[in-house]
């Protein structure tokens, strides 16, 4: 990083601190992982997270799709060089100046939130995975140039990781989402496994429901596996944090299994004892990557 760009990160330190407070408050697991990045990379991730969190909260918390449209207009202004005078935007301006970010992925993320605002249950598996790209795969592509100098070679793998994380979210939050009149499980798959919307609203944990849950979980796990192919091309100082985020998110699926698929009345998290085992697995994988990269 040039001295001039380093100075810009320093000049906007208060703005980046606001972004850091947002990720620290809303996602302790992501913060724990990405705070281990080199300082400027960590600050850049915080700024992108703050953008995504603001968009997500406009729909999930404020229920204000009109504000999402205003955020889209702000993004257009930002793209045209007129940076909105707010901490998140000012921090993002520094990040865009330093890394080759593609602003189209930021628009894609807003499109995902727009789809949530006008929610429609996916008809097919393909529709679910398309939605997962917009709300999560797009985020992986926002972050990729920060995490890898070879980012153009691993776009598809980064999409897979975002998709895996989003499907994990959906499988963890079935009860919470149903309470908000949102069922993300595809209608075609529900029909195939003999699961109805009424049964989900009634919290019926049938064998068909468990089989459907496992079908989606296995697809997520396959996507996690595919995403691991990009790790040798992730910058060495970013591999550990990215693997931690990936491994710990994947472990949520096992936490649900250990608690007998009770996704209707509780929110699952990875136990501290399991995290210790996961970190040992991460260290082992880091050593393996080092031998082939």
C-alpha positions as protocol buffer text, in pm:
chain_id: "A"
residue {
  index: 1
  type: UNK
  ca { x: 0 y: 0 z: 0 }
}
residue {
  index: 2
  type: UNK
  ca { x: 135 y: 343 z: -91 }
}
residue {
  index: 3
  type: UNK
  ca { x: 193 y: 599 z: 182 }
}
residue {
  index: 4
  type: UNK
  ca { x: -81 y: 814 z: 30 }
}
residue {
  index: 5
  type: UNK
  ca { x: -342 y: 539 z: 49 }
}
residue {
  index: 6
  type: UNK
  ca { x: -231 y: 442 z: 400 }
}
residue {
  index: 7
  type: UNK
  ca { x: -285 y: 804 z: 499 }
}
residue {
  index: 8
  type: UNK
  ca { x: -640 y: 791 z: 361 }
}
residue {
  index: 9
  type: UNK
  ca { x: -721 y: 489 z: 576 }
}
residue {
  index: 10
  type: UNK
  ca { x: -580 y: 681 z: 871 }
}
residue {
  index: 11
  type: UNK
  ca { x: -771 y: 999 z: 783 }
}
residue {
  index: 12
  type: UNK
  ca { x: -1100 y: 807 z: 776 }
}
residue {
  index: 13
  type: UNK
  ca { x: -1021 y: 611 z: 1091 }
}
residue {
  index: 14
  type: UNK
  ca { x: -1331 y: 736 z: 1272 }
}
residue {
  index: 15
  type: UNK
  ca { x: -1552 y: 628 z: 982 }
}
residue {
  index: 16
  type: UNK
  ca { x: -1395 y: 282 z: 979 }
}
residue {
  index: 17
  type: UNK
  ca { x: -1444 y: 264 z: 1357 }
}
residue {
  index: 18
  type: UNK
  ca { x: -1819 y: 317 z: 1305 }
}
residue {
  index: 19
  type: UNK
  ca { x: -1818 y: 29 z: 1055 }
}
residue {
  index: 20
  type: UNK
  ca { x: -1622 y: -188 z: 1296 }
}
residue {
  index: 21
  type: UNK
  ca { x: -1876 y: -124 z: 1572 }
}
residue {
  index: 22
  type: UNK
  ca { x: -2152 y: -243 z: 1340 }
}
residue {
  index: 23
  type: UNK
  ca { x: -1995 y: -580 z: 1260 }
}
residue {
  index: 24
  type: UNK
  ca { x: -1884 y: -624 z: 1621 }
}
residue {
  index: 25
  type: UNK
  ca { x: -2242 y: -572 z: 1742 }
}
residue {
  index: 26
  type: UNK
  ca { x: -2427 y: -773 z: 1477 }
}
residue {
  index: 27
  type: UNK
  ca { x: -2197 y: -1064 z: 1396 }
}
residue {
  index: 28
  type: UNK
  ca { x: -1955 y: -1172 z: 1664 }
}
residue {
  index: 29
  type: UNK
  ca { x: -1849 y: -1477 z: 1461 }
}
residue {
  index: 30
  type: UNK
  ca { x: -1761 y: -1276 z: 1150 }
}
residue {
  index: 31
  type: UNK
  ca { x: -1591 y: -1013 z: 1362 }
}
residue {
  index: 32
  type: UNK
  ca { x: -1387 y: -1275 z: 1544 }
}
residue {
  index: 33
  type: UNK
  ca { x: -1271 y: -1416 z: 1210 }
}
residue {
  index: 34
  type: UNK
  ca { x: -1207 y: -1102 z: 1007 }
}
residue {
  index: 35
  type: UNK
  ca { x: -1057 y: -895 z: 1289 }
}
residue {
  index: 36
  type: UNK
  ca { x: -755 y: -1123 z: 1250 }
}
residue {
  index: 37
  type: UNK
  ca { x: -685 y: -981 z: 903 }
}
residue {
  index: 38
  type: UNK
  ca { x: -412 y: -721 z: 850 }
}
residue {
  index: 39
  type: UNK
  ca { x: -547 y: -385 z: 965 }
}
residue {
  index: 40
  type: UNK
  ca { x: -634 y: -223 z: 630 }
}
residue {
  index: 41
  type: UNK
  ca { x: -793 y: -542 z: 500 }
}
residue {
  index: 42
  type: UNK
  ca { x: -996 y: -580 z: 818 }
}
residue {
  index: 43
  type: UNK
  ca { x: -1109 y: -217 z: 797 }
}
residue {
  index: 44
  type: UNK
  ca { x: -1214 y: -273 z: 436 }
}
residue {
  index: 45
  type: UNK
  ca { x: -1419 y: -579 z: 529 }
}
residue {
  index: 46
  type: UNK
  ca { x: -1588 y: -379 z: 807 }
}
residue {
  index: 47
  type: UNK
  ca { x: -1693 y: -111 z: 557 }
}
residue {
  index: 48
  type: UNK
  ca { x: -1845 y: -366 z: 319 }
}
residue {
  index: 49
  type: UNK
  ca { x: -2019 y: -543 z: 609 }
}
residue {
  index: 50
  type: UNK
  ca { x: -2167 y: -208 z: 720 }
}
residue {
  index: 51
  type: UNK
  ca { x: -2309 y: -155 z: 370 }
}
residue {
  index: 52
  type: UNK
  ca { x: -2468 y: -500 z: 370 }
}
residue {
  index: 53
  type: UNK
  ca { x: -2600 y: -467 z: 726 }
}
residue {
  index: 54
  type: UNK
  ca { x: -2762 y: -134 z: 650 }
}
residue {
  index: 55
  type: UNK
  ca { x: -2939 y: -278 z: 347 }
}
residue {
  index: 56
  type: UNK
  ca { x: -3048 y: -587 z: 538 }
}
residue {
  index: 57
  type: UNK
  ca { x: -3181 y: -388 z: 834 }
}
residue {
  index: 58
  type: UNK
  ca { x: -3386 y: -161 z: 610 }
}
residue {
  index: 59
  type: UNK
  ca { x: -3593 y: -467 z: 514 }
}
residue {
  index: 60
  type: UNK
  ca { x: -3572 y: -705 z: 810 }
}
residue {
  index: 61
  type: UNK
  ca { x: -3582 y: -449 z: 1092 }
}
residue {
  index: 62
  type: UNK
  ca { x: -3730 y: -125 z: 962 }
}
residue {
  index: 63
  type: UNK
  ca { x: -3954 y: -288 z: 698 }
}
residue {
  index: 64
  type: UNK
  ca { x: -3883 y: 15 z: 480 }
}
residue {
  index: 65
  type: UNK
  ca { x: -3837 y: -79 z: 111 }
}
residue {
  index: 66
  type: UNK
  ca { x: -3859 y: 290 z: 20 }
}
residue {
  index: 67
  type: UNK
  ca { x: -3538 y: 346 z: 217 }
}
residue {
  index: 68
  type: UNK
  ca { x: -3377 y: 63 z: 23 }
}
residue {
  index: 69
  type: UNK
  ca { x: -3458 y: 252 z: -296 }
}
residue {
  index: 70
  type: UNK
  ca { x: -3297 y: 560 z: -145 }
}
residue {
  index: 71
  type: UNK
  ca { x: -2988 y: 351 z: -65 }
}
residue {
  index: 72
  type: UNK
  ca { x: -2979 y: 241 z: -428 }
}
residue {
  index: 73
  type: UNK
  ca { x: -2989 y: 606 z: -535 }
}
residue {
  index: 74
  type: UNK
  ca { x: -2702 y: 677 z: -297 }
}
residue {
  index: 75
  type: UNK
  ca { x: -2506 y: 392 z: -453 }
}
residue {
  index: 76
  type: UNK
  ca { x: -2562 y: 548 z: -796 }
}
residue {
  index: 77
  type: UNK
  ca { x: -2435 y: 882 z: -663 }
}
residue {
  index: 78
  type: UNK
  ca { x: -2137 y: 705 z: -511 }
}
residue {
  index: 79
  type: UNK
  ca { x: -2065 y: 535 z: -844 }
}
residue {
  index: 80
  type: UNK
  ca { x: -2073 y: 875 z: -1015 }
}
residue {
  index: 81
  type: UNK
  ca { x: -1819 y: 1019 z: -773 }
}
residue {
  index: 82
  type: UNK
  ca { x: -2059 y: 1199 z: -540 }
}
residue {
  index: 83
  type: UNK
  ca { x: -1994 y: 1023 z: -209 }
}
residue {
  index: 84
  type: UNK
  ca { x: -2281 y: 1057 z: 44 }
}
residue {
  index: 85
  type: UNK
  ca { x: -2160 y: 1232 z: 358 }
}
residue {
  index: 86
  type: UNK
  ca { x: -2198 y: 938 z: 596 }
}
residue {
  index: 87
  type: UNK
  ca { x: -1933 y: 722 z: 772 }
}
residue {
  index: 88
  type: UNK
  ca { x: -2005 y: 402 z: 581 }
}
residue {
  index: 89
  type: UNK
  ca { x: -1991 y: 570 z: 241 }
}
residue {
  index: 90
  type: UNK
  ca { x: -1678 y: 768 z: 324 }
}
residue {
  index: 91
  type: UNK
  ca { x: -1506 y: 449 z: 440 }
}
residue {
  index: 92
  type: UNK
  ca { x: -1619 y: 264 z: 127 }
}
residue {
  index: 93
  type: UNK
  ca { x: -1473 y: 539 z: -92 }
}
residue {
  index: 94
  type: UNK
  ca { x: -1128 y: 465 z: 51 }
}
residue {
  index: 95
  type: UNK
  ca { x: -1176 y: 90 z: -1 }
}
residue {
  index: 96
  type: UNK
  ca { x: -1282 y: 139 z: -364 }
}
residue {
  index: 97
  type: UNK
  ca { x: -978 y: 355 z: -425 }
}
residue {
  index: 98
  type: UNK
  ca { x: -743 y: 85 z: -300 }
}
residue {
  index: 99
  type: UNK
  ca { x: -902 y: -242 z: -421 }
}
residue {
  index: 100
  type: UNK
  ca { x: -1048 y: -332 z: -764 }
}
residue {
  index: 101
  type: UNK
  ca { x: -1402 y: -378 z: -633 }
}
residue {
  index: 102
  type: UNK
  ca { x: -1686 y: -432 z: -881 }
}
residue {
  index: 103
  type: UNK
  ca { x: -1977 y: -207 z: -791 }
}
residue {
  index: 104
  type: UNK
  ca { x: -2221 y: -434 z: -976 }
}
residue {
  index: 105
  type: UNK
  ca { x: -2202 y: -680 z: -686 }
}
residue {
  index: 106
  type: UNK
  ca { x: -2321 y: -405 z: -452 }
}
residue {
  index: 107
  type: UNK
  ca { x: -2623 y: -353 z: -677 }
}
residue {
  index: 108
  type: UNK
  ca { x: -2680 y: -729 z: -679 }
}
residue {
  index: 109
  type: UNK
  ca { x: -2687 y: -734 z: -300 }
}
residue {
  index: 110
  type: UNK
  ca { x: -2950 y: -458 z: -297 }
}
residue {
  index: 111
  type: UNK
  ca { x: -3151 y: -663 z: -548 }
}
residue {
  index: 112
  type: UNK
  ca { x: -3147 y: -952 z: -303 }
}
residue {
  index: 113
  type: UNK
  ca { x: -3288 y: -727 z: -32 }
}
residue {
  index: 114
  type: UNK
  ca { x: -3552 y: -597 z: -274 }
}
residue {
  index: 115
  type: UNK
  ca { x: -3660 y: -958 z: -330 }
}
residue {
  index: 116
  type: UNK
  ca { x: -3697 y: -1002 z: 45 }
}
residue {
  index: 117
  type: UNK
  ca { x: -3906 y: -686 z: 64 }
}
residue {
  index: 118
  type: UNK
  ca { x: -4141 y: -833 z: -197 }
}
residue {
  index: 119
  type: UNK
  ca { x: -4104 y: -1188 z: -73 }
}
residue {
  index: 120
  type: UNK
  ca { x: -4216 y: -1477 z: -289 }
}
residue {
  index: 121
  type: UNK
  ca { x: -4142 y: -1836 z: -191 }
}
residue {
  index: 122
  type: UNK
  ca { x: -3904 y: -2000 z: -440 }
}
residue {
  index: 123
  type: UNK
  ca { x: -4077 y: -2239 z: -676 }
}
residue {
  index: 124
  type: UNK
  ca { x: -3763 y: -2437 z: -761 }
}
residue {
  index: 125
  type: UNK
  ca { x: -3418 y: -2518 z: -627 }
}
residue {
  index: 126
  type: UNK
  ca { x: -3272 y: -2299 z: -899 }
}
residue {
  index: 127
  type: UNK
  ca { x: -3475 y: -2000 z: -774 }
}
residue {
  index: 128
  type: UNK
  ca { x: -3352 y: -2058 z: -418 }
}
residue {
  index: 129
  type: UNK
  ca { x: -2992 y: -2069 z: -533 }
}
residue {
  index: 130
  type: UNK
  ca { x: -3037 y: -1760 z: -750 }
}
residue {
  index: 131
  type: UNK
  ca { x: -3175 y: -1576 z: -447 }
}
residue {
  index: 132
  type: UNK
  ca { x: -2882 y: -1706 z: -239 }
}
residue {
  index: 133
  type: UNK
  ca { x: -2643 y: -1551 z: -491 }
}
residue {
  index: 134
  type: UNK
  ca { x: -2808 y: -1211 z: -469 }
}
residue {
  index: 135
  type: UNK
  ca { x: -2810 y: -1187 z: -90 }
}
residue {
  index: 136
  type: UNK
  ca { x: -2487 y: -1374 z: -10 }
}
residue {
  index: 137
  type: UNK
  ca { x: -2286 y: -1483 z: -312 }
}
residue {
  index: 138
  type: UNK
  ca { x: -2270 y: -1118 z: -413 }
}
residue {
  index: 139
  type: UNK
  ca { x: -2115 y: -1036 z: -75 }
}
residue {
  index: 140
  type: UNK
  ca { x: -1842 y: -1294 z: -130 }
}
residue {
  index: 141
  type: UNK
  ca { x: -1761 y: -1125 z: -461 }
}
residue {
  index: 142
  type: UNK
  ca { x: -1751 y: -783 z: -294 }
}
residue {
  index: 143
  type: UNK
  ca { x: -1490 y: -910 z: -49 }
}
residue {
  index: 144
  type: UNK
  ca { x: -1285 y: -1122 z: -289 }
}
residue {
  index: 145
  type: UNK
  ca { x: -1044 y: -853 z: -421 }
}
residue {
  index: 146
  type: UNK
  ca { x: -955 y: -768 z: -60 }
}
residue {
  index: 147
  type: UNK
  ca { x: -874 y: -1130 z: 20 }
}
residue {
  index: 148
  type: UNK
  ca { x: -690 y: -1232 z: -297 }
}
residue {
  index: 149
  type: UNK
  ca { x: -467 y: -1080 z: -559 }
}
residue {
  index: 150
  type: UNK
  ca { x: -578 y: -1371 z: -781 }
}
residue {
  index: 151
  type: UNK
  ca { x: -947 y: -1296 z: -728 }
}
residue {
  index: 152
  type: UNK
  ca { x: -1039 y: -1312 z: -1097 }
}
residue {
  index: 153
  type: UNK
  ca { x: -949 y: -1683 z: -1102 }
}
residue {
  index: 154
  type: UNK
  ca { x: -1178 y: -1783 z: -814 }
}
residue {
  index: 155
  type: UNK
  ca { x: -1505 y: -1601 z: -872 }
}
residue {
  index: 156
  type: UNK
  ca { x: -1715 y: -1917 z: -899 }
}
residue {
  index: 157
  type: UNK
  ca { x: -1568 y: -2064 z: -579 }
}
residue {
  index: 158
  type: UNK
  ca { x: -1644 y: -1742 z: -391 }
}
residue {
  index: 159
  type: UNK
  ca { x: -2002 y: -1757 z: -516 }
}
residue {
  index: 160
  type: UNK
  ca { x: -2026 y: -2114 z: -385 }
}
residue {
  index: 161
  type: UNK
  ca { x: -1915 y: -2006 z: -39 }
}
residue {
  index: 162
  type: UNK
  ca { x: -2173 y: -1729 z: -27 }
}
residue {
  index: 163
  type: UNK
  ca { x: -2444 y: -1970 z: -144 }
}
residue {
  index: 164
  type: UNK
  ca { x: -2344 y: -2225 z: 119 }
}
residue {
  index: 165
  type: UNK
  ca { x: -2359 y: -1968 z: 396 }
}
residue {
  index: 166
  type: UNK
  ca { x: -2699 y: -1839 z: 286 }
}
residue {
  index: 167
  type: UNK
  ca { x: -2853 y: -2186 z: 269 }
}
residue {
  index: 168
  type: UNK
  ca { x: -2706 y: -2250 z: 614 }
}
residue {
  index: 169
  type: UNK
  ca { x: -2882 y: -1935 z: 735 }
}
residue {
  index: 170
  type: UNK
  ca { x: -3208 y: -2053 z: 586 }
}
residue {
  index: 171
  type: UNK
  ca { x: -3182 y: -2398 z: 743 }
}
residue {
  index: 172
  type: UNK
  ca { x: -3098 y: -2249 z: 1083 }
}
residue {
  index: 173
  type: UNK
  ca { x: -3373 y: -1985 z: 1076 }
}
residue {
  index: 174
  type: UNK
  ca { x: -3672 y: -2179 z: 943 }
}
residue {
  index: 175
  type: UNK
  ca { x: -3881 y: -2106 z: 1251 }
}
residue {
  index: 176
  type: UNK
  ca { x: -3792 y: -1736 z: 1269 }
}
residue {
  index: 177
  type: UNK
  ca { x: -3855 y: -1689 z: 899 }
}
residue {
  index: 178
  type: UNK
  ca { x: -4188 y: -1872 z: 910 }
}
residue {
  index: 179
  type: UNK
  ca { x: -4300 y: -1639 z: 1188 }
}
residue {
  index: 180
  type: UNK
  ca { x: -4233 y: -1354 z: 942 }
}
residue {
  index: 181
  type: UNK
  ca { x: -4438 y: -1534 z: 674 }
}
residue {
  index: 182
  type: UNK
  ca { x: -4127 y: -1633 z: 481 }
}
residue {
  index: 183
  type: UNK
  ca { x: -4057 y: -1992 z: 380 }
}
residue {
  index: 184
  type: UNK
  ca { x: -3744 y: -2015 z: 166 }
}
residue {
  index: 185
  type: UNK
  ca { x: -3758 y: -2389 z: 104 }
}
residue {
  index: 186
  type: UNK
  ca { x: -3851 y: -2444 z: -263 }
}
residue {
  index: 187
  type: UNK
  ca { x: -4207 y: -2553 z: -332 }
}
residue {
  index: 188
  type: UNK
  ca { x: -4094 y: -2829 z: -570 }
}
residue {
  index: 189
  type: UNK
  ca { x: -3871 y: -2984 z: -304 }
}
residue {
  index: 190
  type: UNK
  ca { x: -4135 y: -2951 z: -34 }
}
residue {
  index: 191
  type: UNK
  ca { x: -4375 y: -3139 z: -258 }
}
residue {
  index: 192
  type: UNK
  ca { x: -4115 y: -3407 z: -330 }
}
residue {
  index: 193
  type: UNK
  ca { x: -4055 y: -3462 z: 43 }
}
residue {
  index: 194
  type: UNK
  ca { x: -4423 y: -3434 z: 140 }
}
residue {
  index: 195
  type: UNK
  ca { x: -4378 y: -3119 z: 348 }
}
residue {
  index: 196
  type: UNK
  ca { x: -4641 y: -2843 z: 350 }
}
residue {
  index: 197
  type: UNK
  ca { x: -4626 y: -2479 z: 450 }
}
residue {
  index: 198
  type: UNK
  ca { x: -4895 y: -2553 z: 707 }
}
residue {
  index: 199
  type: UNK
  ca { x: -4677 y: -2822 z: 864 }
}
residue {
  index: 200
  type: UNK
  ca { x: -4387 y: -2578 z: 893 }
}
residue {
  index: 201
  type: UNK
  ca { x: -4607 y: -2314 z: 1055 }
}
residue {
  index: 202
  type: UNK
  ca { x: -4729 y: -2586 z: 1293 }
}
residue {
  index: 203
  type: UNK
  ca { x: -4365 y: -2679 z: 1377 }
}
residue {
  index: 204
  type: UNK
  ca { x: -4412 y: -3036 z: 1260 }
}
residue {
  index: 205
  type: UNK
  ca { x: -4073 y: -3206 z: 1255 }
}
residue {
  index: 206
  type: UNK
  ca { x: -4170 y: -3500 z: 1036 }
}
residue {
  index: 207
  type: UNK
  ca { x: -3938 y: -3749 z: 872 }
}
residue {
  index: 208
  type: UNK
  ca { x: -4013 y: -3579 z: 542 }
}
residue {
  index: 209
  type: UNK
  ca { x: -3910 y: -3243 z: 688 }
}
residue {
  index: 210
  type: UNK
  ca { x: -3583 y: -3388 z: 821 }
}
residue {
  index: 211
  type: UNK
  ca { x: -3512 y: -3547 z: 482 }
}
residue {
  index: 212
  type: UNK
  ca { x: -3579 y: -3215 z: 307 }
}
residue {
  index: 213
  type: UNK
  ca { x: -3358 y: -3031 z: 557 }
}
residue {
  index: 214
  type: UNK
  ca { x: -3079 y: -3282 z: 495 }
}
residue {
  index: 215
  type: UNK
  ca { x: -3117 y: -3249 z: 119 }
}
residue {
  index: 216
  type: UNK
  ca { x: -3055 y: -2875 z: 142 }
}
residue {
  index: 217
  type: UNK
  ca { x: -2780 y: -2921 z: 403 }
}
residue {
  index: 218
  type: UNK
  ca { x: -2592 y: -3162 z: 176 }
}
residue {
  index: 219
  type: UNK
  ca { x: -2612 y: -2912 z: -109 }
}
residue {
  index: 220
  type: UNK
  ca { x: -2471 y: -2647 z: 122 }
}
residue {
  index: 221
  type: UNK
  ca { x: -2193 y: -2882 z: 232 }
}
residue {
  index: 222
  type: UNK
  ca { x: -2107 y: -2957 z: -130 }
}
residue {
  index: 223
  type: UNK
  ca { x: -2083 y: -2582 z: -192 }
}
residue {
  index: 224
  type: UNK
  ca { x: -1853 y: -2542 z: 109 }
}
residue {
  index: 225
  type: UNK
  ca { x: -1633 y: -2817 z: -35 }
}
residue {
  index: 226
  type: UNK
  ca { x: -1625 y: -2649 z: -377 }
}
residue {
  index: 227
  type: UNK
  ca { x: -1529 y: -2318 z: -218 }
}
residue {
  index: 228
  type: UNK
  ca { x: -1224 y: -2476 z: -52 }
}
residue {
  index: 229
  type: UNK
  ca { x: -1065 y: -2506 z: -395 }
}
residue {
  index: 230
  type: UNK
  ca { x: -999 y: -2132 z: -391 }
}
residue {
  index: 231
  type: UNK
  ca { x: -799 y: -2131 z: -67 }
}
residue {
  index: 232
  type: UNK
  ca { x: -451 y: -2169 z: -223 }
}
residue {
  index: 233
  type: UNK
  ca { x: -524 y: -1852 z: -425 }
}
residue {
  index: 234
  type: UNK
  ca { x: -638 y: -1655 z: -121 }
}
residue {
  index: 235
  type: UNK
  ca { x: -363 y: -1426 z: 12 }
}
residue {
  index: 236
  type: UNK
  ca { x: -169 y: -1606 z: 280 }
}
residue {
  index: 237
  type: UNK
  ca { x: -254 y: -1345 z: 545 }
}
residue {
  index: 238
  type: UNK
  ca { x: -626 y: -1394 z: 473 }
}
residue {
  index: 239
  type: UNK
  ca { x: -657 y: -1773 z: 461 }
}
residue {
  index: 240
  type: UNK
  ca { x: -694 y: -1832 z: 833 }
}
residue {
  index: 241
  type: UNK
  ca { x: -975 y: -1577 z: 886 }
}
residue {
  index: 242
  type: UNK
  ca { x: -1162 y: -1692 z: 575 }
}
residue {
  index: 243
  type: UNK
  ca { x: -1132 y: -2059 z: 671 }
}
residue {
  index: 244
  type: UNK
  ca { x: -1252 y: -1975 z: 1021 }
}
residue {
  index: 245
  type: UNK
  ca { x: -1562 y: -1800 z: 887 }
}
residue {
  index: 246
  type: UNK
  ca { x: -1631 y: -2089 z: 649 }
}
residue {
  index: 247
  type: UNK
  ca { x: -1569 y: -2372 z: 895 }
}
residue {
  index: 248
  type: UNK
  ca { x: -1765 y: -2214 z: 1180 }
}
residue {
  index: 249
  type: UNK
  ca { x: -2062 y: -2141 z: 956 }
}
residue {
  index: 250
  type: UNK
  ca { x: -2061 y: -2495 z: 824 }
}
residue {
  index: 251
  type: UNK
  ca { x: -2061 y: -2623 z: 1183 }
}
residue {
  index: 252
  type: UNK
  ca { x: -2402 y: -2462 z: 1236 }
}
residue {
  index: 253
  type: UNK
  ca { x: -2544 y: -2748 z: 1029 }
}
residue {
  index: 254
  type: UNK
  ca { x: -2393 y: -3004 z: 1267 }
}
residue {
  index: 255
  type: UNK
  ca { x: -2524 y: -2805 z: 1564 }
}
residue {
  index: 256
  type: UNK
  ca { x: -2876 y: -2839 z: 1423 }
}
residue {
  index: 257
  type: UNK
  ca { x: -2827 y: -3212 z: 1377 }
}
residue {
  index: 258
  type: UNK
  ca { x: -2698 y: -3254 z: 1732 }
}
residue {
  index: 259
  type: UNK
  ca { x: -3012 y: -3083 z: 1859 }
}
residue {
  index: 260
  type: UNK
  ca { x: -3243 y: -3313 z: 1665 }
}
residue {
  index: 261
  type: UNK
  ca { x: -3334 y: -3062 z: 1391 }
}
residue {
  index: 262
  type: UNK
  ca { x: -3520 y: -2829 z: 1627 }
}
residue {
  index: 263
  type: UNK
  ca { x: -3516 y: -2525 z: 1400 }
}
residue {
  index: 264
  type: UNK
  ca { x: -3862 y: -2403 z: 1494 }
}
residue {
  index: 265
  type: UNK
  ca { x: -3811 y: -2283 z: 1849 }
}
residue {
  index: 266
  type: UNK
  ca { x: -3438 y: -2224 z: 1892 }
}
residue {
  index: 267
  type: UNK
  ca { x: -3145 y: -2059 z: 1716 }
}
residue {
  index: 268
  type: UNK
  ca { x: -2842 y: -2283 z: 1695 }
}
residue {
  index: 269
  type: UNK
  ca { x: -2481 y: -2185 z: 1757 }
}
residue {
  index: 270
  type: UNK
  ca { x: -2152 y: -2371 z: 1761 }
}
residue {
  index: 271
  type: UNK
  ca { x: -2041 y: -2477 z: 2109 }
}
residue {
  index: 272
  type: UNK
  ca { x: -1708 y: -2352 z: 2243 }
}
residue {
  index: 273
  type: UNK
  ca { x: -1580 y: -2710 z: 2276 }
}
residue {
  index: 274
  type: UNK
  ca { x: -1657 y: -2775 z: 1911 }
}
residue {
  index: 275
  type: UNK
  ca { x: -1489 y: -2449 z: 1808 }
}
residue {
  index: 276
  type: UNK
  ca { x: -1163 y: -2571 z: 1959 }
}
residue {
  index: 277
  type: UNK
  ca { x: -1179 y: -2882 z: 1742 }
}
residue {
  index: 278
  type: UNK
  ca { x: -1264 y: -2674 z: 1436 }
}
residue {
  index: 279
  type: UNK
  ca { x: -965 y: -2445 z: 1490 }
}
residue {
  index: 280
  type: UNK
  ca { x: -737 y: -2750 z: 1503 }
}
residue {
  index: 281
  type: UNK
  ca { x: -884 y: -2861 z: 1169 }
}
residue {
  index: 282
  type: UNK
  ca { x: -823 y: -2514 z: 1028 }
}
residue {
  index: 283
  type: UNK
  ca { x: -460 y: -2516 z: 1137 }
}
residue {
  index: 284
  type: UNK
  ca { x: -413 y: -2853 z: 971 }
}
residue {
  index: 285
  type: UNK
  ca { x: -566 y: -2729 z: 647 }
}
residue {
  index: 286
  type: UNK
  ca { x: -351 y: -2416 z: 653 }
}
residue {
  index: 287
  type: UNK
  ca { x: -42 y: -2635 z: 669 }
}
residue {
  index: 288
  type: UNK
  ca { x: -165 y: -2844 z: 379 }
}
residue {
  index: 289
  type: UNK
  ca { x: -235 y: -2533 z: 169 }
}
residue {
  index: 290
  type: UNK
  ca { x: 110 y: -2395 z: 245 }
}
residue {
  index: 291
  type: UNK
  ca { x: 269 y: -2706 z: 96 }
}
residue {
  index: 292
  type: UNK
  ca { x: 87 y: -2672 z: -237 }
}
residue {
  index: 293
  type: UNK
  ca { x: 78 y: -2295 z: -288 }
}
